[in-house]
Tab-separated table of C-alpha atoms in Angstrom:
chain	number	residue	atom	x	y	z
A	722	MET	CA	50.271	73.912	68.071
A	723	ILE	CA	52.929	75.465	70.313
A	724	LEU	CA	55.845	77.321	68.709
A	725	ARG	CA	58.743	78.429	70.893
A	726	GLY	CA	61.495	80.912	70.059
A	727	LYS	CA	62.453	84.569	70.288
A	728	LEU	CA	59.381	86.139	68.722
A	729	LEU	CA	60.068	89.156	66.487
A	730	ASP	CA	57.449	91.246	64.753
A	731	GLY	CA	57.920	92.489	61.199
A	732	TYR	CA	59.785	95.564	62.445
A	733	GLY	CA	62.390	93.364	64.136
A	734	LYS	CA	61.133	94.086	67.647
A	735	LEU	CA	61.279	91.320	70.266
A	736	VAL	CA	57.673	90.907	71.443
A	737	GLY	CA	57.478	87.429	72.985
A	738	SER	CA	58.828	83.901	73.255
A	739	GLY	CA	56.393	81.997	71.084
A	740	LEU	CA	52.879	81.414	69.867
A	741	ARG	CA	50.007	79.027	70.417
A	742	ILE	CA	48.115	78.447	67.192
A	743	GLU	CA	44.717	76.774	67.105
A	744	ASP	CA	42.555	76.183	64.036
A	745	GLY	CA	44.994	78.185	61.932
A	746	LYS	CA	44.805	81.312	64.092
A	747	VAL	CA	46.912	82.865	66.829
A	748	ALA	CA	45.404	81.834	70.143
A	749	GLU	CA	48.106	83.069	72.528
A	750	ILE	CA	51.324	85.107	72.466
A	751	PHE	CA	53.797	84.035	75.134
A	752	ASP	CA	55.613	86.699	77.130
A	753	VAL	CA	59.299	87.358	76.547
A	754	ASP	CA	61.466	84.628	78.068
A	755	PRO	CA	65.224	85.341	78.084
A	756	ASP	CA	66.001	81.611	78.194
A	757	VAL	CA	64.154	80.630	75.027
A	758	THR	CA	66.239	79.656	71.988
A	759	GLY	CA	65.580	79.839	68.278
A	760	TRP	CA	63.627	82.449	66.369
A	761	ILE	CA	60.067	83.042	65.195
A	762	THR	CA	59.519	85.761	62.597
A	763	PRO	CA	56.715	86.785	60.287
A	764	GLY	CA	56.825	85.374	56.774
A	765	PHE	CA	59.325	87.121	54.533
A	766	VAL	CA	58.313	89.427	51.663
A	767	ASP	CA	60.118	89.684	48.300
A	768	VAL	CA	59.221	92.586	45.998
A	769	HIS	CA	61.779	91.864	43.233
A	770	CYS	CA	61.906	88.261	42.025
A	771	HIS	CA	62.115	86.791	38.506
A	772	GLY	CA	61.484	83.169	39.448
A	773	GLY	CA	62.846	80.063	41.093
A	774	GLY	CA	62.469	76.307	41.251
A	775	GLY	CA	63.356	76.006	37.571
A	776	SER	CA	60.676	78.436	36.379
A	777	SER	CA	60.986	82.052	35.177
A	778	PHE	CA	58.138	84.544	35.513
A	779	PRO	CA	58.926	86.472	32.297
A	780	ASP	CA	59.587	83.284	30.310
A	781	ASP	CA	56.767	81.120	31.651
A	782	PRO	CA	53.929	83.073	33.300
A	783	SER	CA	51.609	80.064	32.993
A	784	PRO	CA	49.800	78.845	36.124
A	785	GLU	CA	52.141	75.869	36.320
A	786	GLY	CA	55.236	78.027	35.907
A	787	VAL	CA	54.087	80.487	38.558
A	788	ASP	CA	53.313	77.648	40.968
A	789	ARG	CA	56.827	76.202	40.620
A	790	ALA	CA	58.524	79.542	41.187
A	791	VAL	CA	56.306	80.584	44.070
A	792	GLY	CA	56.710	77.177	45.693
A	793	ALA	CA	60.501	77.436	45.645
A	794	HIS	CA	60.325	80.657	47.660
A	795	ARG	CA	57.463	79.728	49.982
A	796	SER	CA	59.330	76.605	51.065
A	797	MET	CA	62.020	78.935	52.443
A	798	GLY	CA	59.644	81.244	54.263
A	799	THR	CA	58.723	83.860	51.636
A	800	THR	CA	54.980	84.029	52.212
A	801	ALA	CA	54.282	87.096	50.026
A	802	MET	CA	56.064	87.998	46.811
A	803	MET	CA	55.900	90.043	43.657
A	804	ALA	CA	56.870	88.744	40.230
A	805	SER	CA	59.379	90.663	38.133
A	806	THR	CA	59.651	90.796	34.368
A	807	VAL	CA	62.736	91.798	32.356
A	808	SER	CA	63.196	93.920	29.236
A	809	LEU	CA	61.167	92.177	26.528
A	810	VAL	CA	60.114	93.089	23.021
A	811	ASP	CA	56.546	92.249	24.050
A	812	THR	CA	55.850	92.673	27.764
A	813	LEU	CA	52.073	92.254	27.523
A	814	PRO	CA	51.867	88.417	27.645
A	815	PRO	CA	53.735	88.060	30.942
A	816	ILE	CA	51.728	90.954	32.425
A	817	GLU	CA	48.508	89.147	31.539
A	818	GLY	CA	49.689	85.818	32.948
A	819	LEU	CA	51.088	87.323	36.132
A	820	THR	CA	47.959	89.447	36.649
A	821	GLN	CA	45.922	86.251	36.620
A	822	ALA	CA	48.241	84.789	39.262
A	823	CYS	CA	47.768	87.916	41.391
A	824	GLU	CA	44.001	87.641	41.110
A	825	GLU	CA	44.247	84.025	42.245
A	826	GLY	CA	46.256	85.028	45.326
A	827	LYS	CA	49.504	83.350	44.277
A	828	LEU	CA	51.338	86.655	43.871
A	829	ALA	CA	50.962	89.999	45.634
A	830	GLY	CA	51.979	92.216	42.723
A	831	ILE	CA	54.105	92.764	39.634
A	832	HIS	CA	57.389	94.599	39.113
A	833	LEU	CA	58.318	95.604	35.562
A	834	GLU	CA	62.125	95.715	35.272
A	835	GLY	CA	62.645	97.559	32.023
A	836	PRO	CA	62.526	97.949	29.107
A	837	TYR	CA	62.877	101.723	29.673
A	838	ILE	CA	66.475	101.547	30.889
A	839	SER	CA	69.977	102.565	29.797
A	840	PRO	CA	71.579	100.401	27.100
A	841	HIS	CA	74.902	101.252	28.758
A	842	LYS	CA	73.835	99.528	31.977
A	843	ALA	CA	71.797	96.663	30.598
A	844	GLY	CA	73.274	94.079	32.945
A	845	ALA	CA	71.448	90.840	32.137
A	846	GLN	CA	68.681	92.643	30.242
A	847	ASN	CA	68.258	91.928	26.526
A	848	PRO	CA	69.846	94.898	24.677
A	849	SER	CA	67.553	94.441	21.671
A	850	ALA	CA	64.474	95.038	23.861
A	851	ILE	CA	65.681	98.230	25.574
A	852	ARG	CA	63.912	101.418	24.468
A	853	ASN	CA	62.764	104.843	25.652
A	854	PRO	CA	59.413	105.167	27.410
A	855	ASP	CA	56.377	105.038	25.155
A	856	LEU	CA	53.490	106.478	27.162
A	857	ASP	CA	50.794	104.761	25.109
A	858	GLU	CA	52.554	101.437	25.572
A	859	LEU	CA	53.006	102.056	29.293
A	860	ARG	CA	49.330	102.940	29.709
A	861	GLU	CA	48.365	99.710	27.936
A	862	TRP	CA	50.529	97.719	30.365
A	863	LEU	CA	49.133	99.493	33.426
A	864	GLU	CA	45.581	98.898	32.241
A	865	ALA	CA	46.328	95.232	31.569
A	866	GLY	CA	47.866	94.939	35.046
A	867	LYS	CA	44.544	95.925	36.683
A	868	GLY	CA	46.297	97.659	39.576
A	869	TRP	CA	48.706	94.781	40.294
A	870	ILE	CA	51.728	96.558	38.796
A	871	LYS	CA	53.321	98.043	41.901
A	872	THR	CA	56.785	99.112	40.692
A	873	MET	CA	58.674	99.679	37.440
A	874	THR	CA	62.410	100.027	36.917
A	875	ILE	CA	63.280	103.035	34.733
A	876	ALA	CA	66.586	104.797	34.144
A	877	PRO	CA	66.218	108.438	35.268
A	878	GLU	CA	68.104	109.804	32.242
A	879	VAL	CA	65.935	108.297	29.478
A	880	ASP	CA	63.613	110.462	27.386
A	881	ASN	CA	60.143	110.778	28.933
A	882	ALA	CA	61.314	109.543	32.343
A	883	ILE	CA	59.346	112.240	34.182
A	884	PRO	CA	56.084	111.777	32.206
A	885	ALA	CA	56.424	108.004	32.714
A	886	MET	CA	56.978	108.558	36.432
A	887	LYS	CA	53.844	110.681	36.661
A	888	MET	CA	51.789	108.057	34.837
A	889	LEU	CA	53.016	105.333	37.179
A	890	LEU	CA	52.129	107.368	40.253
A	891	ASP	CA	48.737	108.214	38.771
A	892	TYR	CA	48.075	104.467	38.515
A	893	GLY	CA	49.278	103.844	42.068
A	894	ALA	CA	52.588	102.325	40.974
A	895	VAL	CA	56.076	103.469	41.952
A	896	PRO	CA	59.052	104.271	39.681
A	897	SER	CA	62.193	102.426	40.708
A	898	TRP	CA	65.326	104.078	39.376
A	899	GLY	CA	67.939	101.662	38.123
A	900	HIS	CA	69.844	100.127	35.222
A	901	THR	CA	71.122	103.650	34.787
A	902	ASN	CA	74.173	105.548	33.613
A	903	ALA	CA	72.898	108.822	35.072
A	904	ASP	CA	75.088	111.250	36.967
A	905	LEU	CA	74.200	112.822	40.302
A	906	GLU	CA	72.505	115.886	38.807
A	907	GLU	CA	70.285	113.860	36.454
A	908	THR	CA	69.275	111.564	39.295
A	909	ARG	CA	68.621	114.459	41.679
A	910	LYS	CA	66.401	116.225	39.156
A	911	VAL	CA	64.194	113.188	38.655
A	912	ALA	CA	64.148	112.196	42.331
A	913	GLN	CA	63.079	115.688	43.369
A	914	ALA	CA	60.447	115.848	40.623
A	915	THR	CA	59.054	112.520	41.810
A	916	ALA	CA	58.826	113.600	45.443
A	917	GLU	CA	57.163	116.855	44.435
A	918	TYR	CA	54.606	115.209	42.145
A	919	ALA	CA	53.784	112.554	44.740
A	920	ALA	CA	53.121	115.283	47.317
A	921	GLU	CA	51.009	117.188	44.783
A	922	ILE	CA	48.689	114.223	44.145
A	923	GLY	CA	48.611	113.062	47.768
A	924	PHE	CA	50.465	109.801	47.121
A	925	THR	CA	50.571	107.896	50.402
A	926	LYS	CA	53.294	105.293	49.728
A	927	PRO	CA	57.015	105.998	49.401
A	928	PRO	CA	57.049	107.693	45.978
A	929	GLN	CA	60.079	105.957	44.475
A	930	MET	CA	62.558	103.131	44.855
A	931	ALA	CA	66.064	102.269	43.710
A	932	THR	CA	66.414	98.951	41.896
A	933	HIS	CA	69.194	96.783	43.407
A	934	LEU	CA	71.302	99.716	44.599
A	935	PHE	CA	74.918	99.676	43.322
A	936	ASN	CA	74.219	97.023	40.676
A	937	ALA	CA	73.788	98.198	37.056
A	938	MET	CA	74.688	101.794	37.890
A	939	PRO	CA	77.935	103.810	38.043
A	940	PRO	CA	79.999	103.388	41.211
A	941	ILE	CA	80.500	106.229	43.663
A	942	GLY	CA	83.432	108.468	42.761
A	943	HIS	CA	84.775	111.220	44.967
A	944	ARG	CA	84.391	113.776	42.157
A	945	ALA	CA	81.492	112.058	40.392
A	946	PRO	CA	79.185	110.563	43.048
A	947	GLY	CA	76.777	109.225	40.429
A	948	PRO	CA	73.223	108.076	41.199
A	949	VAL	CA	74.022	106.067	44.345
A	950	ARG	CA	74.701	109.104	46.510
A	951	GLU	CA	71.454	110.815	45.530
A	952	LEU	CA	69.331	107.683	45.906
A	953	VAL	CA	70.721	107.060	49.385
A	954	ALA	CA	70.192	110.716	50.316
A	955	SER	CA	66.582	110.468	49.103
A	956	ALA	CA	66.107	107.374	51.238
A	957	ARG	CA	67.454	109.268	54.273
A	958	ARG	CA	64.793	111.924	53.591
A	959	GLU	CA	62.078	109.225	53.432
A	960	GLU	CA	61.493	110.074	49.774
A	961	CYS	CA	62.867	106.773	48.451
A	962	VAL	CA	63.331	103.121	49.384
A	963	VAL	CA	66.491	101.384	48.194
A	964	GLU	CA	66.727	97.707	47.328
A	965	LEU	CA	69.788	95.638	48.231
A	966	VAL	CA	70.515	92.098	47.064
A	967	ALA	CA	72.089	90.929	50.328
A	968	ASP	CA	73.284	87.547	49.056
A	969	LEU	CA	77.049	88.246	49.540
A	970	VAL	CA	77.415	88.182	45.724
A	971	HIS	CA	75.774	91.353	44.425
A	972	VAL	CA	77.016	93.730	47.159
A	973	HIS	CA	79.755	93.354	49.770
A	974	PRO	CA	78.111	92.600	53.130
A	975	ASP	CA	79.957	95.414	54.893
A	976	LEU	CA	78.443	97.853	52.419
A	977	VAL	CA	74.996	96.342	53.014
A	978	HIS	CA	75.557	96.970	56.719
A	979	ASP	CA	76.648	100.562	56.111
A	980	VAL	CA	73.620	101.424	53.969
A	981	VAL	CA	71.175	99.774	56.388
A	982	GLN	CA	72.683	101.658	59.319
A	983	TYR	CA	73.045	105.025	57.566
A	984	VAL	CA	69.597	105.121	55.976
A	985	GLY	CA	68.024	103.599	59.074
A	986	GLU	CA	69.149	106.476	61.285
A	987	THR	CA	66.327	108.582	59.848
A	988	ASN	CA	64.261	106.091	57.831
A	989	PRO	CA	64.071	102.658	59.486
A	990	LEU	CA	62.021	101.248	56.588
A	991	GLY	CA	64.216	102.741	53.865
A	992	VAL	CA	66.178	99.606	52.903
A	993	VAL	CA	64.623	96.471	51.443
A	994	PHE	CA	66.248	93.096	50.870
A	995	VAL	CA	65.293	91.623	47.487
A	996	THR	CA	66.429	88.419	45.819
A	997	ASP	CA	66.378	89.478	42.157
A	998	ALA	CA	66.076	85.685	41.870
A	999	MET	CA	65.885	83.952	38.512
A	1000	GLU	CA	64.678	80.417	37.779
A	1001	GLY	CA	67.818	78.857	39.290
A	1002	ALA	CA	66.901	79.895	42.850
A	1003	GLY	CA	66.600	76.740	44.911
A	1004	MET	CA	68.080	74.695	42.065
A	1005	PRO	CA	71.490	73.057	41.448
A	1006	ASP	CA	74.218	74.605	39.302
A	1007	GLY	CA	73.522	74.257	35.582
A	1008	GLN	CA	72.050	75.958	32.528
A	1009	TYR	CA	68.997	78.194	32.802
A	1010	VAL	CA	67.183	81.020	30.976
A	1011	LEU	CA	66.301	84.628	31.871
A	1012	GLY	CA	64.231	86.664	29.456
A	1013	GLY	CA	65.141	84.321	26.603
A	1014	GLN	CA	68.863	84.610	27.328
A	1015	ASP	CA	71.046	81.657	28.288
A	1016	VAL	CA	72.435	81.654	31.821
A	1017	ASN	CA	74.984	79.443	33.564
A	1018	ILE	CA	74.968	78.970	37.325
A	1019	VAL	CA	78.358	78.055	38.748
A	1020	ALA	CA	78.937	77.804	42.510
A	1021	GLY	CA	75.538	79.411	43.073
A	1022	THR	CA	76.225	82.532	40.958
A	1023	ALA	CA	74.179	83.113	37.795
A	1024	ARG	CA	75.903	84.718	34.803
A	1025	LEU	CA	74.869	85.316	31.206
A	1026	VAL	CA	76.548	83.011	28.715
A	1027	ARG	CA	76.831	86.108	26.510
A	1028	GLY	CA	79.279	88.475	28.178
A	1029	GLY	CA	79.293	86.994	31.670
A	1030	ALA	CA	77.176	89.631	33.423
A	1031	ILE	CA	75.533	88.582	36.687
A	1032	ALA	CA	72.074	87.406	35.656
A	1033	GLY	CA	69.910	87.840	38.731
A	1034	GLY	CA	70.206	86.026	42.020
A	1035	THR	CA	69.852	82.451	43.210
A	1036	SER	CA	69.000	83.106	46.875
A	1037	ARG	CA	65.721	83.280	48.734
A	1038	ILE	CA	65.092	86.027	51.313
A	1039	ALA	CA	65.674	83.646	54.238
A	1040	GLU	CA	69.091	82.807	52.853
A	1041	GLN	CA	69.998	86.485	52.770
A	1042	VAL	CA	68.917	86.850	56.399
A	1043	GLN	CA	70.994	83.784	57.291
A	1044	ARG	CA	74.108	85.048	55.499
A	1045	MET	CA	73.943	88.563	56.884
A	1046	VAL	CA	73.300	87.458	60.466
A	1047	ARG	CA	75.593	84.444	60.583
A	1048	GLY	CA	78.415	86.538	59.169
A	1049	GLY	CA	77.943	89.165	61.880
A	1050	HIS	CA	77.088	91.859	59.337
A	1051	LEU	CA	73.621	92.651	60.752
A	1052	SER	CA	71.599	91.809	63.826
A	1053	MET	CA	68.655	89.479	63.400
A	1054	GLU	CA	66.381	92.380	64.282
A	1055	SER	CA	67.747	94.605	61.479
A	1056	ALA	CA	67.693	91.803	58.922
A	1057	VAL	CA	64.062	90.928	59.684
A	1058	ARG	CA	63.048	94.582	59.355
A	1059	CYS	CA	64.650	94.681	55.878
A	1060	ALA	CA	62.911	91.418	54.966
A	1061	VAL	CA	59.393	92.092	56.270
A	1062	ALA	CA	58.239	95.572	57.314
A	1063	ALA	CA	60.364	97.526	54.833
A	1064	PRO	CA	59.205	95.670	51.702
A	1065	VAL	CA	55.618	95.758	52.936
A	1066	ALA	CA	55.773	99.538	53.362
A	1067	SER	CA	57.677	100.115	50.120
A	1068	VAL	CA	54.824	98.966	47.887
A	1069	GLY	CA	51.876	99.781	50.120
A	1070	PHE	CA	51.025	96.286	51.341
A	1071	ASP	CA	49.423	95.810	54.742
A	1072	GLU	CA	48.123	92.974	56.886
A	1073	THR	CA	45.144	92.481	54.574
A	1074	THR	CA	47.625	91.402	51.871
A	1075	PRO	CA	47.726	87.589	51.716
A	1076	GLY	CA	51.004	86.312	53.137
A	1077	VAL	CA	51.752	89.448	55.173
A	1078	THR	CA	52.070	89.584	58.951
A	1079	LEU	CA	53.559	92.662	60.599
A	1080	GLU	CA	52.357	92.304	64.177
A	1081	TRP	CA	51.109	89.262	66.045
A	1082	THR	CA	47.397	89.494	66.790
A	1083	VAL	CA	45.261	86.984	68.648
A	1084	GLY	CA	42.586	85.713	66.275
A	1085	ALA	CA	44.563	86.409	63.082
A	1086	ALA	CA	45.733	83.762	60.618
A	1087	PRO	CA	49.513	84.148	60.853
A	1088	ASN	CA	52.419	83.951	58.436
A	1089	VAL	CA	55.267	82.390	60.362
A	1090	VAL	CA	58.872	81.303	59.901
A	1091	VAL	CA	60.361	79.179	62.668
A	1092	MET	CA	64.160	78.954	62.816
A	1093	ASN	CA	66.490	77.209	65.217
A	1094	GLU	CA	69.374	78.985	66.920
A	1095	ASP	CA	71.551	78.362	63.836
A	1096	LEU	CA	68.862	80.030	61.666
A	1097	GLU	CA	67.934	76.817	59.889
A	1098	ILE	CA	64.247	76.877	58.916
A	1099	GLU	CA	62.185	74.349	60.816
A	1100	GLN	CA	58.647	75.365	59.899
A	1101	VAL	CA	56.771	77.709	57.565
A	1102	ILE	CA	53.129	78.691	58.031
A	1103	ARG	CA	51.208	80.805	55.523
A	1104	GLU	CA	47.807	82.259	56.405
A	1105	GLY	CA	47.563	79.725	59.224
A	1106	GLU	CA	48.332	76.735	57.019
A	1107	THR	CA	51.524	74.757	57.594
A	1108	LEU	CA	53.607	74.541	54.401
A	1109	SER	CA	56.699	72.781	55.700
């Protein structure tokens, strides 16, 4: 099989003009050819996703439900992904179901979004499930997750935020600050404590993240900068990785550009594109569910029936790359870096993780997305096997 196009690695670097694949493995990497058209990138990686294809990870973590959701994203080039929960009264059942899916190689990890968040910034989270961290409960979840829980969204101002952070890091997971009403000082205190504790225990991954930066947190004010300023500053110092939902709905694309450029000056892997997708990703407008709450999708935007809050996303990572690049907001190289190498680094994945390719290596089973010059997907290959 011969694939031709501008060949980028996971860091967005142009490294060739195509691949020859034989028996599911890279047999040859063609030298850079300035006349070649189209694009070839590694498979995309999504570390914050609640579902797709009409199936919701927190609502239906059954094997069939996971297969539908994963399939909706793989068909658009997401070859490795984590499953996200939401704030639930009982989080254990979805953890158990999603852990099984991780063990079977369908998922690469789990992200717990809540329930230890601010009731003032619940967003689409169920207010009746929100509570302060319970360390015994958290330990039970981490044990049940068998090492597959990679991140957890917590508001930095809640009681026990720092003990919960330490427990997560002790288990190899990362706190992701979000759904918060914290001010700058509260955020700074927790962010600094996290960086210090991670250094103390020799934690090798980025020690913390920011869950969908800007969304479900106070906006920046010139006298009250809020959490955004501190989270971005932490990312500049390589002490944090910030998520952005770059779907043109959650955050203005010019602001996505600004954060990618500003953080990237000192921390090229400090910004991650995530979908925050719910079960309506890849589906038509209509009625759906997220964490037991009714959701309407109109013109591709998901909102809670109760209150109208944005209820997750409906894009896949490839669609975010398409929108950012086609609109002239980011280069293809920058977008691919935010969609491959940055998410891989943020949660400690590497090229032994199923679905992950960072650099093209002869003899390796590749994860490939082939796009034409208009960025329409023409082919997806996962672990050497053609999916579409």
